[in-house]
Each structure stands twice: as structure tokens, then as C-alpha cells.
XYZ file of N, CA and C in Angstrom:
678
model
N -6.390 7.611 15.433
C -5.100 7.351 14.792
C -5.067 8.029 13.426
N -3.913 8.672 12.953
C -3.702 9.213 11.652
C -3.243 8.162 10.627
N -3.705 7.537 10.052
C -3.053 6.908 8.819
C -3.069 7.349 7.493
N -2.016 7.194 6.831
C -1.723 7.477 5.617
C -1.535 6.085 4.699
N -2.160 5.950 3.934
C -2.524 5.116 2.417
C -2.085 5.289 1.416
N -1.692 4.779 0.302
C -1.417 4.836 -1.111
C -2.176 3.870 -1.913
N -2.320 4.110 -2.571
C -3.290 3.573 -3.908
C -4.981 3.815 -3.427
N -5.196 4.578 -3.126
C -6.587 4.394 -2.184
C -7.662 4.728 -3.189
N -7.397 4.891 -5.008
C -8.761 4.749 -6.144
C -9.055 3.741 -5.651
N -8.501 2.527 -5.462
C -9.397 0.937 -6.031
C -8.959 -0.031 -5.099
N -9.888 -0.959 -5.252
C -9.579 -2.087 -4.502
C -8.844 -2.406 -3.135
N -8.279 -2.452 -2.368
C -7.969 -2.781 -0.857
C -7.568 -0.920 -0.371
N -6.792 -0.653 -1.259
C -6.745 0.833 -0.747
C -7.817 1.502 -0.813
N -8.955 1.359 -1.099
C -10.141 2.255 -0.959
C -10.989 1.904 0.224
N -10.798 -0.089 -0.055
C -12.076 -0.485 1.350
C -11.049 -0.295 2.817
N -9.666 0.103 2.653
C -8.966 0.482 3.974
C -9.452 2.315 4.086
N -9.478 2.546 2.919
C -9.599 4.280 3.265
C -10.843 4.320 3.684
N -12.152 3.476 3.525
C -13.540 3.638 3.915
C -13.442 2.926 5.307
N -13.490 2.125 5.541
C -13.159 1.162 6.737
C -12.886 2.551 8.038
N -11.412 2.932 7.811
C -10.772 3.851 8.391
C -11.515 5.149 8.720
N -12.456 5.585 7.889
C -12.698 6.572 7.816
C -14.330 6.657 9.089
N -14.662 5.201 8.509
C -16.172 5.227 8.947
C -15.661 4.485 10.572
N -14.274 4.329 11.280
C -14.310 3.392 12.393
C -13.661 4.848 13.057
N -13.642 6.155 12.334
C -13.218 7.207 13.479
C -11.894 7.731 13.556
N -10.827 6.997 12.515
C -9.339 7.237 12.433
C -9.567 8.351 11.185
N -8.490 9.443 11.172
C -7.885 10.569 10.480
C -7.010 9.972 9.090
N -7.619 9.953 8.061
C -7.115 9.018 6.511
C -6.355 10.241 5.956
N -5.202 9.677 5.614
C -4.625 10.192 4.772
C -3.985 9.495 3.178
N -4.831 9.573 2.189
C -4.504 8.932 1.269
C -4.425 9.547 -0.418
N -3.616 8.809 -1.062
C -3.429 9.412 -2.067
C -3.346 8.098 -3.379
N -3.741 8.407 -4.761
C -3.883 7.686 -6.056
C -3.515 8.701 -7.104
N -3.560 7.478 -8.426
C -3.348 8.374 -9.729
C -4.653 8.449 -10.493
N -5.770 7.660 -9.872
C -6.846 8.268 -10.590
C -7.831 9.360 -10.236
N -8.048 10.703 -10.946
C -8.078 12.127 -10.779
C -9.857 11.687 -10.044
N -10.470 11.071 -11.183
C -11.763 10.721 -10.617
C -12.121 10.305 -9.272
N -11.355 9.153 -9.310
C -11.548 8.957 -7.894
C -11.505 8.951 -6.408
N -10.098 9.952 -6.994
C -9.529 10.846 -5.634
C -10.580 12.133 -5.329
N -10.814 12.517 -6.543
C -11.847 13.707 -5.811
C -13.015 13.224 -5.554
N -13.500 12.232 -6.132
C -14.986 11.221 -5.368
C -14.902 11.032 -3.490
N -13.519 10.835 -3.888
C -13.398 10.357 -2.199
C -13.000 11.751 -1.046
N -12.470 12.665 -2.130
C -12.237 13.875 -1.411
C -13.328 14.902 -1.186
N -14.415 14.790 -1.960
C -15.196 15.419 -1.772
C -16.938 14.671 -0.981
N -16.602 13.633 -0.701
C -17.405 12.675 -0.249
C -16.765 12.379 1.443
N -15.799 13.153 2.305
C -15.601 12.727 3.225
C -15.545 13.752 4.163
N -15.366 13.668 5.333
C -15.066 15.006 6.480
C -13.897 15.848 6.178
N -13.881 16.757 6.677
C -12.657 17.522 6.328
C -11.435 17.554 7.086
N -11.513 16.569 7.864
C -10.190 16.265 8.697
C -9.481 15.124 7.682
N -9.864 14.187 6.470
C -9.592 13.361 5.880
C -9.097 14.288 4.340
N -7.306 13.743 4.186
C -7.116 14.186 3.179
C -6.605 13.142 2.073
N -7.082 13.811 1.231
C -7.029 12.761 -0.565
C -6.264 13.409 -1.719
N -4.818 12.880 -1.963
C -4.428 13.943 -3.246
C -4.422 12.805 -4.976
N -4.291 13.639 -5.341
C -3.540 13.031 -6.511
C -1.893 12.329 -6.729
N -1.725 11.670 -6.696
C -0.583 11.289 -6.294
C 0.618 10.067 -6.751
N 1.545 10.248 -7.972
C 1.752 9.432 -8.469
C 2.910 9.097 -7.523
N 3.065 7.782 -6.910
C 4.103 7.415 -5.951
C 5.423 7.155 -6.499
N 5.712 6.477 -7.808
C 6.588 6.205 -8.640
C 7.093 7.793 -9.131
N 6.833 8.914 -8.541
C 7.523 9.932 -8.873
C 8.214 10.978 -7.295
N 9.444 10.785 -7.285
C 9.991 10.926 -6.107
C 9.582 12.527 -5.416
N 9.481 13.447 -7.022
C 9.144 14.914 -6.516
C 8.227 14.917 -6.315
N 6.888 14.204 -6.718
C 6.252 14.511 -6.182
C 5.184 13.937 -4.983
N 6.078 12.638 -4.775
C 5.960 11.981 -3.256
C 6.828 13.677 -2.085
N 7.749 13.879 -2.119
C 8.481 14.932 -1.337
C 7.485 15.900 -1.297
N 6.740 16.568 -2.819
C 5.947 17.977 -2.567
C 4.816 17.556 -1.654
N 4.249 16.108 -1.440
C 3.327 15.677 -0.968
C 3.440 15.850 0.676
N 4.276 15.184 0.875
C 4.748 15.173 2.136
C 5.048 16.615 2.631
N 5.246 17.444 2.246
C 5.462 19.028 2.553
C 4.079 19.127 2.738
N 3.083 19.025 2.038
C 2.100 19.458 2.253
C 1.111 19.073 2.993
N 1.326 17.474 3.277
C 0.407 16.692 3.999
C 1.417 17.286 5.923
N 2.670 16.953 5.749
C 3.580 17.707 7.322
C 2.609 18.735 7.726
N 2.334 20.395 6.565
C 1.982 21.209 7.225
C 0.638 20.956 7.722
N -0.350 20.449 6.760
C -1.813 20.589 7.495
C -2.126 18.811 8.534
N -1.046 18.351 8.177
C -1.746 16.784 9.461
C -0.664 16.694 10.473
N 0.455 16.635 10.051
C 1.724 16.025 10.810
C 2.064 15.042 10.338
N 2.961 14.559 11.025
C 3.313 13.043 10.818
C 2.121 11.831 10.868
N 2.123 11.044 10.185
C 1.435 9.765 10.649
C 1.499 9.149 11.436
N 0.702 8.253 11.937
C 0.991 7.319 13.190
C 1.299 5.763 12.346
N 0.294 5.633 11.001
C 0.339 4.305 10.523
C 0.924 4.442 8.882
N 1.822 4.113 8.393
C 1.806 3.859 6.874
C 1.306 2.346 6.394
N 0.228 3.258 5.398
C -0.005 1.390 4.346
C 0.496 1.929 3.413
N 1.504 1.104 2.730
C 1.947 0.682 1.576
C 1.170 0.072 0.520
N 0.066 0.553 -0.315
C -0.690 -0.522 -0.924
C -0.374 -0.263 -1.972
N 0.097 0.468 -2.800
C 0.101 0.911 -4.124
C 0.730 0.216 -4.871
N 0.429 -0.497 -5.798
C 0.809 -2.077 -7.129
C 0.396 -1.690 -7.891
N 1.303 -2.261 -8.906
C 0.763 -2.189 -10.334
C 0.608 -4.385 -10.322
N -0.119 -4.567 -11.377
C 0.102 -6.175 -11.588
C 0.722 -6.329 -13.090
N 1.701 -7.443 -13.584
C 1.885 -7.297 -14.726
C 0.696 -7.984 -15.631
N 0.779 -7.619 -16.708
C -0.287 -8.551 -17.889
C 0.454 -10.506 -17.672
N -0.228 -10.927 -17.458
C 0.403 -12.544 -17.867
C 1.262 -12.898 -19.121
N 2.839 -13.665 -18.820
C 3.182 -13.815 -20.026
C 4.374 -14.433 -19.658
N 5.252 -15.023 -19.957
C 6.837 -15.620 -20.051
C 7.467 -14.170 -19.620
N 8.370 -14.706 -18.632
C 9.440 -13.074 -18.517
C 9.740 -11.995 -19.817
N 10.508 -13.477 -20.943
C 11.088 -12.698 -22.079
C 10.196 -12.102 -23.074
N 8.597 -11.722 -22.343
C 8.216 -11.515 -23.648
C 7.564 -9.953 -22.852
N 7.346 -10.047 -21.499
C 6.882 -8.975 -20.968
C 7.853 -7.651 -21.756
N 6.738 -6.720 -21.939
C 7.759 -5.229 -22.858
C 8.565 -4.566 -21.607
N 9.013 -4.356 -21.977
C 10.186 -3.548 -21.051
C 9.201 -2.117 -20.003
N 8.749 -1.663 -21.188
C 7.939 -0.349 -20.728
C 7.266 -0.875 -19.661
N 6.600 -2.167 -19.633
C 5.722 -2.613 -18.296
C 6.551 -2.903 -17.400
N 7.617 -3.683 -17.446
C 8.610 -4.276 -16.258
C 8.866 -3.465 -15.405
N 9.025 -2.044 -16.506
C 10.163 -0.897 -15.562
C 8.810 0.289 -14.882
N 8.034 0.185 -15.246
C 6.731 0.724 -14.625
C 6.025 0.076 -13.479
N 6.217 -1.382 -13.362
C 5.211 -1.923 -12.287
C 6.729 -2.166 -11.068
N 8.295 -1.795 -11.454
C 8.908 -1.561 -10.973
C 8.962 -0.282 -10.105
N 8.771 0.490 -10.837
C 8.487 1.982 -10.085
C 7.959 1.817 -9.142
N 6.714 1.818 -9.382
C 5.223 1.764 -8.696
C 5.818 0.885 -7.476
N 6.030 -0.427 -7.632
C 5.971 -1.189 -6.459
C 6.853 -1.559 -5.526
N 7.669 -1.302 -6.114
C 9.161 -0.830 -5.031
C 9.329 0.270 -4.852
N 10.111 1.413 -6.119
C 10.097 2.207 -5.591
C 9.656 3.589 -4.891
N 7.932 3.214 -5.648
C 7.061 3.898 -4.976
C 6.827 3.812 -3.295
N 7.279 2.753 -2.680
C 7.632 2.175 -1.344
C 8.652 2.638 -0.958
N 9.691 2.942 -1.306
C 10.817 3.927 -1.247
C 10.524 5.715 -0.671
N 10.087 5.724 -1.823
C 10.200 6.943 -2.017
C 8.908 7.969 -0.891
N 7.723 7.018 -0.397
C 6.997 6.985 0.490
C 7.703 7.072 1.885
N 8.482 6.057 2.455
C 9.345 5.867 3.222
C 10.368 6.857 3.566
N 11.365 7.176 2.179
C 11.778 8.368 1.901
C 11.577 9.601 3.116
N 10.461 10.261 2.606
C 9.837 11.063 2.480
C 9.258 11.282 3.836
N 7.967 10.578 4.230
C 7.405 10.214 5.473
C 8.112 9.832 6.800
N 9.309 8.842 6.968
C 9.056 8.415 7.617
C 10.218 9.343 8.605
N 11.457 9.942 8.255
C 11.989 10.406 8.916
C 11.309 11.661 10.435
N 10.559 11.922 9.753
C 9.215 12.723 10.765
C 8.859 12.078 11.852
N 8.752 11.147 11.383
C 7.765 9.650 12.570
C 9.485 9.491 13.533
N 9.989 9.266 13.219
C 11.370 8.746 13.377
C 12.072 9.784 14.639
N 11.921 11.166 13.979
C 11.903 12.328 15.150
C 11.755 12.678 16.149
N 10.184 11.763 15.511
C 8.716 11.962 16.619
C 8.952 10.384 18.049
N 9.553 9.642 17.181
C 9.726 8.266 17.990
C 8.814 7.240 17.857
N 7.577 7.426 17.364
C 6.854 6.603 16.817
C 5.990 6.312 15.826
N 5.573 5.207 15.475
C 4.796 4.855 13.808
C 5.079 3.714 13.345
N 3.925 3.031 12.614
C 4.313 1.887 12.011
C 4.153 2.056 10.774
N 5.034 1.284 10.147
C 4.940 0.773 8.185
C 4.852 -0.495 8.163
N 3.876 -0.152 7.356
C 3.157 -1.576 6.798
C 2.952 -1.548 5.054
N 4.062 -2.406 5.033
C 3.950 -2.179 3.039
C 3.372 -3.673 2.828
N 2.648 -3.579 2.396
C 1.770 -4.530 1.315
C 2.599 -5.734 0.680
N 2.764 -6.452 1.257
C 3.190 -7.654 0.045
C 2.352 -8.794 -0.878
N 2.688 -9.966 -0.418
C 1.724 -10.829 -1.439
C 2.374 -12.472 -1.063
N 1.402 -13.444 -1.789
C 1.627 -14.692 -1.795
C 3.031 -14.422 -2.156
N 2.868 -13.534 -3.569
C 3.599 -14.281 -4.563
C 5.262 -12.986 -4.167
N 5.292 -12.719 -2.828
C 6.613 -12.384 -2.480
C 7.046 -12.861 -2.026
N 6.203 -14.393 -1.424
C 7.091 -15.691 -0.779
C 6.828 -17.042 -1.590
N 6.655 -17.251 -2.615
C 6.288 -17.953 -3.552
C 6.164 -16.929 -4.921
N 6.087 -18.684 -6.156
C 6.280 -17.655 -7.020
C 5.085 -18.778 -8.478
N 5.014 -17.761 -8.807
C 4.140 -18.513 -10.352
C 4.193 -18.365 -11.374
N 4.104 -18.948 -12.876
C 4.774 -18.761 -14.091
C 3.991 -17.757 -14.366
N 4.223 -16.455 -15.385
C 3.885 -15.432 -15.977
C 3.571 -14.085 -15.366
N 4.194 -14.526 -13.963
C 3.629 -13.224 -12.473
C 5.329 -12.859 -11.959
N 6.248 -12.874 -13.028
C 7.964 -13.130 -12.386
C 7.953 -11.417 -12.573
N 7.265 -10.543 -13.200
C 7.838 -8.966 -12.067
C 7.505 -8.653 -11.202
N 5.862 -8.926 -11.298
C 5.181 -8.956 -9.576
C 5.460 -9.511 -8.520
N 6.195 -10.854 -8.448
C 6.810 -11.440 -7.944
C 8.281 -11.090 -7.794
N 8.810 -10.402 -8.326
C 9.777 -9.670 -7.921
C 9.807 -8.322 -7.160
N 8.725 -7.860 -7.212
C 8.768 -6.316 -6.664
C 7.762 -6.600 -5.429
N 7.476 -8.120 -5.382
C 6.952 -8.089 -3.840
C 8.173 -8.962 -3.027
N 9.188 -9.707 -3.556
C 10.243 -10.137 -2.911
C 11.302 -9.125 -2.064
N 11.026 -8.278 -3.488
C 12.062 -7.088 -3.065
C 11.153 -6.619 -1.965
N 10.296 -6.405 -1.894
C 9.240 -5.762 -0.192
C 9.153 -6.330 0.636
N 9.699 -7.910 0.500
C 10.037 -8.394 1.798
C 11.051 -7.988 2.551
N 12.232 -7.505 1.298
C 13.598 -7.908 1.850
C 13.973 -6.713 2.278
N 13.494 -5.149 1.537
C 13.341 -3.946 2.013
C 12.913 -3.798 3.331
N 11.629 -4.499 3.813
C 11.201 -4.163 4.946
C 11.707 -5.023 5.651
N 11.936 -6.263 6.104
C 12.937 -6.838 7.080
C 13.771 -5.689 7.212
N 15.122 -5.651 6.063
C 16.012 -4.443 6.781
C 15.900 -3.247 7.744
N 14.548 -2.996 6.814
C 14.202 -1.449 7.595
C 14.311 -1.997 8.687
N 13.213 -2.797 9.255
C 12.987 -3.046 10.528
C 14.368 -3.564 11.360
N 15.578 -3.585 10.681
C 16.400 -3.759 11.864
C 17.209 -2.550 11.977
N 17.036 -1.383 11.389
C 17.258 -0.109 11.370
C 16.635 1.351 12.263
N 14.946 0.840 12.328
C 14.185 1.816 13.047
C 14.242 1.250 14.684
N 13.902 2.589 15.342
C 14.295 2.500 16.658
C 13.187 2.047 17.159
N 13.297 1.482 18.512
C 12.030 0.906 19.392
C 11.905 2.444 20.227
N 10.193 2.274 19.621
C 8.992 1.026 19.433
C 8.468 1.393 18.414
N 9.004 1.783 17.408
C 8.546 1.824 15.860
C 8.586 0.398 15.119
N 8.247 -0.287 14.100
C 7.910 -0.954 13.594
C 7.541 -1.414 12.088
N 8.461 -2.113 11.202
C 7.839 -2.580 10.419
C 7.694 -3.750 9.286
N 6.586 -3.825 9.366
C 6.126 -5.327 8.899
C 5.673 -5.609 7.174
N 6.044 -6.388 6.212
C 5.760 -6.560 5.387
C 4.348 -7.676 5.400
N 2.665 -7.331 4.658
C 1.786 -8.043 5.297
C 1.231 -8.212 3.663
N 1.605 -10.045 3.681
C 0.571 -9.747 2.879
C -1.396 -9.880 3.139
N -1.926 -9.568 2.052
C -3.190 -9.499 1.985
C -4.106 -10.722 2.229
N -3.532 -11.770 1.620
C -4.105 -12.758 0.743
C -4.944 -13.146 -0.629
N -5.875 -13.888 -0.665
C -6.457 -13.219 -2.294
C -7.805 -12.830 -2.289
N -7.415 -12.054 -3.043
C -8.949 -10.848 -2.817
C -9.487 -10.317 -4.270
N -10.644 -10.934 -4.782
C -10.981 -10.325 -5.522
C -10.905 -8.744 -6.408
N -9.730 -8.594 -6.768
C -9.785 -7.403 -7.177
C -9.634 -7.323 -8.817
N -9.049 -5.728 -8.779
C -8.867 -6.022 -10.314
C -7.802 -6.286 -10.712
N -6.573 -5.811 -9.634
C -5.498 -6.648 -9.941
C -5.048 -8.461 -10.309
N -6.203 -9.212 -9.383
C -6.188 -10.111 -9.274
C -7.060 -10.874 -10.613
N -7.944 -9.873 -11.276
C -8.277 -10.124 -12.158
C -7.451 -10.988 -13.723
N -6.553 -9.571 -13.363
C -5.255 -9.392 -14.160
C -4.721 -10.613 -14.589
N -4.766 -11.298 -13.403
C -3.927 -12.622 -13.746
C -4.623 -13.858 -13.892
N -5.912 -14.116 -12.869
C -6.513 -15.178 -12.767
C -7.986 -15.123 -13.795
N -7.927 -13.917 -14.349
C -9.487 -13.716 -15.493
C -10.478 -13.698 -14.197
N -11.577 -14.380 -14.679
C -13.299 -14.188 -14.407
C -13.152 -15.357 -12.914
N -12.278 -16.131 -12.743
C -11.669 -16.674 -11.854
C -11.557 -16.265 -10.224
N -11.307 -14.984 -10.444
C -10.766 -14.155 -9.178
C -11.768 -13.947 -8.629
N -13.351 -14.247 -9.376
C -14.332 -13.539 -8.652
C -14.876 -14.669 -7.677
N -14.338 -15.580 -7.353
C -14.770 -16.475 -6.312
C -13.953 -16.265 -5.035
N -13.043 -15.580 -5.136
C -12.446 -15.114 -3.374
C -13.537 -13.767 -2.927
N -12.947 -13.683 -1.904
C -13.564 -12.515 -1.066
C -13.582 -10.960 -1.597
N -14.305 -10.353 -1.336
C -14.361 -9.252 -1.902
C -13.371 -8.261 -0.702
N -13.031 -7.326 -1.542
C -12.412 -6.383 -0.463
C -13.298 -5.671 0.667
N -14.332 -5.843 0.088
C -15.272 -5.250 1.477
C -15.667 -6.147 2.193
N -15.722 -7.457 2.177
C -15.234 -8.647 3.205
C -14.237 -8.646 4.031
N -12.763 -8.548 2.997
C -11.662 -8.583 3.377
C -11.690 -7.544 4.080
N -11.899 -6.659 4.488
C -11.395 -5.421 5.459
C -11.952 -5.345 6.804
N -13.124 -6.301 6.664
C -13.584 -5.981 8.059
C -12.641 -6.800 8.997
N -11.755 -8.034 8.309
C -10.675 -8.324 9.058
C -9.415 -7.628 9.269
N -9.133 -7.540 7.821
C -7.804 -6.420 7.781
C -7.694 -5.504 8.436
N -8.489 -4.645 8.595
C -8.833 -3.198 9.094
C -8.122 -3.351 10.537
N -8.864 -4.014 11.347
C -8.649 -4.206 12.660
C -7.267 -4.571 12.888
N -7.178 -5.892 12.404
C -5.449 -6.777 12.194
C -4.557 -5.522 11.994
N -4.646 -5.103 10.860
C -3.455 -3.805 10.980
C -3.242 -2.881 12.089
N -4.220 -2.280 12.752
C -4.126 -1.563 13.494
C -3.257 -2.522 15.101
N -3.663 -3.490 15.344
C -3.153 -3.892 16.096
C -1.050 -4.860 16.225
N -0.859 -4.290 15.064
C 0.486 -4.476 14.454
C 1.538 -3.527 15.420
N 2.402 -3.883 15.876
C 3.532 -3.100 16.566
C 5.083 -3.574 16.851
N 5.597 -2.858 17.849
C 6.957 -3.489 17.803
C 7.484 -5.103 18.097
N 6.090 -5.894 18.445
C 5.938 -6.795 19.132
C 6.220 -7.810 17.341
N 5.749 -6.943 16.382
C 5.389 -7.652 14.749
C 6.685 -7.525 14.304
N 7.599 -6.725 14.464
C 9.129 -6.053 13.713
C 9.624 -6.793 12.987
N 9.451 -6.868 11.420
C 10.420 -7.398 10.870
C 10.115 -8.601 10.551
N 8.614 -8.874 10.558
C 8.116 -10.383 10.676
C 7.159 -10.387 9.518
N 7.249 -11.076 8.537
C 6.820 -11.247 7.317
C 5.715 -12.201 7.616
N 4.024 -11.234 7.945
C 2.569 -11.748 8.151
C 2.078 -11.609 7.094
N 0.853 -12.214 7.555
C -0.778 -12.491 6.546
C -2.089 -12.358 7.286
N -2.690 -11.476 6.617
C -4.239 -11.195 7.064
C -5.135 -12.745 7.216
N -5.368 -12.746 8.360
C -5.950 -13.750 8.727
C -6.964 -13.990 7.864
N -7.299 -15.256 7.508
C -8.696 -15.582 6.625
C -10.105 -15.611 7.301
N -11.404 -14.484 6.847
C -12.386 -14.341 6.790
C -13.027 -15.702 7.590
């Protein structure tokens, strides 16, 4: 299977890009950190491609997709993982510069992915999207109200889609659950380090996603617990 990834420097997007890579599927993934995209690009087979890739920028999600079309094709799977988390704080005090940045990133970096990608698949007649959500896009908690907004909005984005794409395409908003990362850091401190690690978490995830289809459409899941 060909899948394509976003955020794949750190945390769930990396242990999906390793997972993927080492179970025999064709990765296609992309981040904004320079380091660690070429760690992973130069550390893998050469059927697996890794760019630099800021998603919150529409030109150059499009130049991406030109370039990933000519040398892979279309995808078979989109993950949506790419988040920003906000710093903890009262709505009215979060700076603007962060609101409208972890906005980008997490909506309309999901957009503009979609955008871009999916009309190909669409052509082709098949593919699934799977954008990343969260607890806290069906629930909500004090000082987490943009993150919690830009995963609501990924519920409500992907329901629609999914009553838009044709059968037997598919797609599902999933969240993760909680996973030690550094996002999760973000909010919960030294705290976070008592859930599962992402390299725990994937040996479930990994599988669970792949087995996602038209049968899932439009159905707002969760990675089963470890």
C-alpha cells in the first residue's frame, strides 16, 4: 500500500512512518523539521519518499503534490497527522500569532492536503483519508480552546467530506488517544509521561488504520487501547 503522512519529524507521525516502512508499505511523508526529514530520508529505501514540507502553506502543499504525482502516483492511504498544540492559558490571553498558526497547521493544513491529493485518488476511484483528530475534538478542556477548536473543526470537515466522496472511498476522522508525546507534553507537563509511548501506540494503530474503509465513512473513531 502507498501511504502518504504529514508531520512525520516527531511523535505519532514518525512511529506511523517507521511502523509503515518496516511492515512493507511505500511511505510517503513530509515535516517542517529540515533535520529530521533528511534523517529519515536518508535512513530509508528508495521507494520511500520524505520532503520538507510546510502544510499550512497552500503553494507549497500543490508544488508537493506535483512532485510526489510524478515519481509515486496517487496514494492509496492519507494520514492527516500534522498539529500544532497551543501553550496552556485562558482563550483571551492566548497571542493571536499562536491562534492563527496552530490554525493553519491544523485545519488548514488538512485542507490544503486534501486540496491537492485527493482529487487524483478520486479519478482513480479509490483511497482513504484519515485526518487525525483528538479527545479534545469531542470534548473540551480549560486552556486547550484552539486545539480544541481545530480538532472540532476536523470532525466536522471530515464527516462532510465523507458524504461527498464516491463509493468505496472513505473518510474517517480518528482520534489517537493519549500518547505520550511532545505535544501532549505541552499541556499536561512531566505528566504525559505515564501514557503510552508512540512506539507502543503504533503497534496498534498501525494495523487499525490500515483496516479502515468504506464500511468506517464518516464515522468519528478511536484507536483502540493497548
Amino acid at each position: 500500500m502507498k501511504i502518504l503522512i504529514t508531520g512525520v519529524s516527531k511523535g505519532l507521525g514518525r512511529a506511523l512512518a517507521d511502523f509503515y516502512m518496516e511492515t512493507g508499505h511505500e511511505v510517503i511523508g513530509c515535516g517542517r523539521d529540515p533535520e529530521k526529514i533528511l534523517d529519515l530520508r536518508f535512513g530509508c529505501d528508495e521507494k520511500h519518499r520524505f520532503d520538507i514540507v510546510d502544510v499550512a502553506l497552500a503553494n507549497k502543499v500543490d508544488v508537493w503534490y506535483e512532485t510526489v504525482s510524478a515519481s509515486h502516483g496517487p496514494p492509496d492511504l492519507i494520514i492527516n497527522n500534522a498539529a500544532l498544540m497551543n501553550k496552556p492559558a485562558p482563550l483571551w490571553e492566548v497571542p493571536t500569532k499562536e491562534f492563527h498558526q496552530l490554525i493553519e497547521v491544523n485545519v488548514s493544513g488538512v485542507f490544503n492536503v486534501i486540496h491537492a491529493f485527493v482529487p487524483e485518488m478520486i479519478a482513480r476511484g479509490t483511497g482513504v483519508i484519515v485526518n487525525l483528530s483528538s479527545g479534545w475534538g469531542r470534548s473540551t478542556s480549560a486552556e486547550v480552546a484552539p486545539y480544541c477548536a481545530s480538532k472540532y473543526a476536523i470532525e466536522g470537515l471530515t464527516q462532510a467530506m465523507a458524504q461527498e466522496l464516491p463509493d468505496p472511498m472513505a473518510a474517517i476522522p480518528l482520534s489517537p488517544g493519549v500518547i505520550a508525546t511532545e505535544m501532549l507534553r505541552t499541556a499536561w507537563g512531566e505528566s504525559a509521561d505515564s501514557h503510552q509511548t508512540p512506539e507502543d501506540w503504533v503497534k496498534v494503530a498501525g494495523p487499525f488504520i490500515l483496516q479502515l474503509g468504506r464500511k468506517d465513512n464518516g464515522q468519528s473513531l478511536s484507536v483502540p487501547a493497548a
